[in-house]
Amino acid sequence: MDWAESHDSRFDRFVLGNAPLKRLATGFDWVEGPVWFGDADCLLFSDIPNNRILRWNHETGVSTYRAPSNFANGHTRDREGRLVSCEHGTRRVTRTELDGTVTVIADGFGGKRLNSPNDVVVKSDGTIWFSDPHYGISMDYEGALADQELPCVVYRVDPATGAMDVAVDDMNCPNGLAFSPDERLLYAADTGRIFSEDPQHMRVYDVTDTGTTNGRDFFKVDAGISDGFRLDEDGNIWSSAGDGVHCISPEGVLLGKVLVPETVSNVCFGGRSRHVLFITATTSIYSIALNRRGAARPMK
């Protein structure tokens, strides 16, 4: 298998020799934010510089889901199955209701505008957690150049009450987010400020009722950076990297790599049994069937 690189015998059980790495579509500028809609049998993802959210289906290929998208980046689904999106252009987090209308979840904090929400996850209690780095306002490529009004942190929002709190405040630029399957841990990527020499690594936090505590360094990929990632049902982290996707054990051990010919930005699990890893990588989207299932979605 020319796409697999094993670093631990456990990884050998995760990969299937007759399952190829597939390039599903290409020709984009910078793809991000993949999210699987099993009930619609499709993948949604962002082509950020081109200001659109696209849809991929194995029968019909790629079509436009929303354009303009307000330079949307990361996406997830909430417990009702609704799309939750981070928008660079409007500097907000939104929810697309089942009737297609859009609800603003958050666009500011303490009377100031958010920076450019990047990645988002939803906990089983319905709370929405999102990272707010400055990438979408640092230049015009993925949004619009603008002044930064707030520090780069991770927020927690209770959509039932509107209460919003800072959940993580010890990073230079928080990026990708994911909960462990039992939601006791929050993994977060710190990809650093643009044109700086900030540390670029993954950290992990103990989750509390209102935020996090006990933040500590967890892992640093050996090629590029951890940008976006998702966990399988056993708690292994499947992280983006410069040379593909790195599979990391809950103990922080590199188990193996799925090698991809483009820089990977993000991943998600999908398919009929959550056993297909969908990969957004620079100009293309890829998939690979694994002997792993993604952590179950916390939906009603």
XYZ file of C-alpha atoms in Angstrom:
300
model
C 0.000 0.000 0.000
C 1.813 3.096 -1.197
C -0.540 5.365 0.741
C 0.050 3.810 4.191
C 3.042 4.266 6.477
C 2.971 2.150 9.642
C 4.795 3.264 12.788
C 3.124 0.828 15.196
C 1.656 -2.637 14.704
C -1.734 -1.389 15.901
C -2.014 0.731 12.755
C -1.736 -2.379 10.573
C -5.190 -3.438 11.765
C -6.691 -0.084 10.802
C -5.799 -0.130 7.104
C -7.218 -2.343 4.368
C -4.890 -3.530 1.638
C -7.554 -3.524 -1.063
C -9.026 -0.102 -0.171
C -7.424 2.626 -2.304
C -6.916 6.273 -1.487
C -9.360 7.994 -3.852
C -9.240 11.555 -5.128
C -12.941 12.370 -5.343
C -12.685 15.842 -6.881
C -10.125 18.561 -7.523
C -9.730 22.085 -8.920
C -10.406 24.060 -5.733
C -8.194 26.693 -4.083
C -8.164 25.763 -0.372
C -10.688 23.222 0.893
C -11.637 22.878 4.557
C -14.373 21.991 7.014
C -15.640 18.583 5.809
C -18.840 17.321 7.446
C -20.780 14.173 6.545
C -24.576 14.169 6.145
C -25.500 10.493 6.295
C -29.216 11.152 5.908
C -28.499 12.951 2.623
C -25.594 10.667 1.630
C -23.318 13.628 0.962
C -20.242 15.474 2.135
C -20.276 19.240 2.623
C -16.997 21.170 2.584
C -15.717 24.728 2.165
C -13.689 26.160 -0.694
C -12.776 29.205 1.386
C -11.073 31.585 -1.089
C -13.856 31.008 -3.621
C -16.481 31.875 -0.999
C -18.597 28.756 -1.337
C -19.747 25.607 0.418
C -19.779 22.597 -1.884
C -21.569 19.254 -1.768
C -20.131 15.920 -2.907
C -22.166 12.791 -3.569
C -20.774 9.526 -4.968
C -23.365 9.471 -7.756
C -23.584 13.123 -8.791
C -20.121 14.422 -7.875
C -19.643 18.050 -6.786
C -22.354 20.703 -6.744
C -22.819 24.049 -4.991
C -24.540 23.995 -1.625
C -24.193 27.704 -0.803
C -22.544 30.607 -2.608
C -21.626 33.082 -1.390
C -20.899 31.390 1.916
C -19.456 34.379 3.795
C -16.075 32.657 3.415
C -17.200 29.759 5.591
C -14.504 27.524 7.063
C -15.281 24.771 9.594
C -18.588 22.940 9.953
C -20.271 20.373 12.155
C -23.782 19.126 12.926
C -25.666 19.675 16.159
C -27.849 17.185 18.019
C -30.816 18.081 15.788
C -28.817 17.349 12.640
C -28.509 21.016 11.696
C -25.431 22.483 10.036
C -23.294 24.714 12.272
C -20.749 26.843 10.410
C -17.862 29.207 11.089
C -17.847 32.245 8.788
C -14.753 34.364 8.239
C -16.491 37.036 6.189
C -19.144 37.905 8.756
C -16.962 36.959 11.743
C -19.685 34.790 13.211
C -20.941 31.256 13.911
C -24.268 30.325 12.359
C -26.736 27.456 12.338
C -28.714 26.482 9.251
C -32.168 25.464 10.399
C -34.022 22.514 8.908
C -36.137 24.931 6.842
C -33.008 26.563 5.384
C -33.083 29.775 7.395
C -29.876 30.874 9.115
C -29.592 31.675 12.830
C -26.635 33.600 14.253
C -25.153 31.740 17.225
C -22.340 34.186 18.016
C -20.792 37.242 16.373
C -19.185 39.071 19.266
C -18.054 38.919 22.866
C -17.958 41.680 25.477
C -19.189 44.245 22.981
C -16.447 43.484 20.435
C -16.515 41.592 17.125
C -15.173 38.077 16.898
C -12.020 37.561 14.849
C -12.747 34.821 12.293
C -14.319 31.661 13.736
C -12.462 28.661 12.341
C -13.526 25.232 13.639
C -16.540 24.112 15.644
C -17.738 21.083 17.608
C -20.983 20.371 19.451
C -21.077 18.567 22.789
C -23.864 16.114 23.644
C -25.415 18.712 25.995
C -25.989 20.925 22.956
C -23.282 23.479 23.738
C -21.300 24.793 20.764
C -17.529 25.176 21.066
C -15.552 27.097 18.450
C -12.060 28.459 17.887
C -11.571 32.117 16.972
C -8.098 32.782 15.520
C -7.284 35.780 13.320
C -6.579 34.022 10.014
C -9.691 35.261 8.213
C -8.977 38.921 8.993
C -5.183 38.863 8.616
C -5.404 39.167 4.813
C -7.965 39.143 2.009
C -7.414 35.580 0.772
C -9.836 33.790 3.128
C -11.994 36.734 4.103
C -11.253 40.446 4.438
C -8.395 42.322 6.062
C -9.663 43.903 9.275
C -8.599 44.949 12.751
C -8.455 42.324 15.458
C -10.625 43.288 18.421
C -10.402 40.199 20.650
C -7.724 37.720 21.705
C -7.589 34.376 19.909
C -9.415 31.892 22.149
C -11.900 29.021 22.164
C -15.471 29.900 23.142
C -18.309 27.823 24.554
C -21.893 28.861 23.743
C -25.114 27.527 25.228
C -27.627 28.126 22.415
C -30.522 27.513 24.800
C -29.621 30.489 26.995
C -27.248 32.486 24.790
C -24.580 32.352 27.501
C -21.069 32.527 26.056
C -17.787 31.921 27.892
C -14.099 31.600 27.109
C -13.244 27.893 27.294
C -9.537 28.015 26.329
C -7.354 31.114 26.594
C -3.761 29.831 26.651
C -3.096 29.484 22.909
C -1.603 31.868 20.363
C -4.062 30.862 17.621
C -6.463 27.977 18.356
C -7.591 26.107 15.279
C -8.929 22.527 15.005
C -11.101 21.108 17.807
C -12.401 17.653 18.722
C -13.811 15.936 21.792
C -12.778 12.490 22.957
C -15.580 9.911 22.536
C -16.551 10.248 26.217
C -16.278 14.071 26.003
C -13.989 14.213 29.012
C -11.186 15.674 26.885
C -11.000 18.489 24.343
C -8.189 18.352 21.795
C -7.223 21.682 20.234
C -4.617 22.667 17.664
C -2.502 25.775 18.206
C -1.282 26.749 14.739
C 0.275 30.044 15.826
C 0.104 33.594 14.561
C 0.858 34.270 10.901
C 4.480 35.197 10.162
C 5.562 34.263 13.688
C 7.635 31.523 15.256
C 4.901 30.491 17.682
C 4.725 26.831 18.753
C 2.514 24.765 16.454
C 1.191 21.694 18.212
C -1.870 19.914 19.553
C -2.925 20.412 23.166
C -5.464 18.561 25.303
C -7.718 19.792 28.108
C -9.935 18.259 30.752
C -13.541 19.294 30.082
C -15.569 20.868 32.905
C -19.219 21.889 33.087
C -18.381 25.405 31.890
C -15.093 25.085 30.015
C -11.740 23.367 30.409
C -8.879 22.961 32.845
C -5.426 21.370 33.033
C -4.257 22.210 29.511
C -1.089 20.411 28.415
C 0.873 19.734 25.251
C -0.209 16.496 23.587
C 1.428 15.958 20.181
C 3.332 17.657 17.375
C 3.203 16.186 13.863
C 6.571 15.719 12.173
C 5.458 17.246 8.854
C 3.593 20.542 8.620
C 1.002 21.261 11.294
C -2.054 19.744 12.938
C -4.861 21.856 11.532
C -8.094 19.859 11.742
C -8.730 16.386 13.155
C -11.375 13.910 14.266
C -11.375 10.880 16.563
C -12.394 7.290 15.981
C -14.560 5.385 18.446
C -11.512 4.117 20.344
C -10.129 7.605 20.880
C -7.389 7.570 18.248
C -6.860 11.018 16.713
C -6.738 11.305 12.901
C -4.981 14.606 12.302
C -4.168 16.642 9.232
C -0.483 17.141 8.456
C 1.782 18.322 5.686
C 2.264 14.827 4.274
C -1.180 13.393 4.848
C -3.166 12.221 7.875
C -1.411 11.105 11.070
C -3.095 8.539 13.326
C -2.206 9.186 16.975
C -3.130 6.999 19.944
C -4.842 8.456 23.034
C -1.442 8.163 24.738
C 0.145 10.453 22.153
C 1.951 7.765 20.135
C 2.169 8.046 16.339
C 0.605 4.842 15.012
C 0.827 5.502 11.302
C 0.116 7.806 8.397
C -2.224 7.966 5.444
C 0.022 9.619 2.859
C -1.698 12.203 0.658
C -0.036 14.068 -2.239
C -1.271 17.471 -1.018
C -1.173 19.313 2.301
C -4.154 18.148 4.362
C -6.328 20.725 6.106
C -8.994 18.613 7.791
C -10.804 15.271 7.950
C -14.099 13.720 8.979
C -15.570 10.237 9.193
C -18.598 9.282 7.127
C -20.026 6.653 4.835
C -22.650 4.066 5.723
C -20.826 2.853 8.877
C -18.675 5.914 9.686
C -15.730 3.863 8.375
C -14.732 6.170 5.511
C -12.251 8.945 6.234
C -12.923 12.008 4.073
C -9.943 14.304 3.612
C -9.763 17.932 2.484
C -6.314 18.668 1.062
C -5.399 21.980 -0.569
C -7.050 21.713 -4.020
C -8.789 18.324 -3.695
C -10.963 16.051 -1.581
C -10.007 12.418 -0.953
C -11.440 9.376 0.811
C -10.112 6.127 2.207
C -12.080 3.230 3.709
C -10.615 2.088 7.033
C -11.072 -0.736 9.489
C -12.078 1.964 11.980
C -15.293 3.806 12.756
C -15.454 7.455 13.646
C -16.724 8.420 17.082
C -20.509 8.480 17.081
C -22.187 11.841 16.548
C -24.011 13.175 19.628
C -27.417 13.473 17.983
C -30.942 12.830 19.232
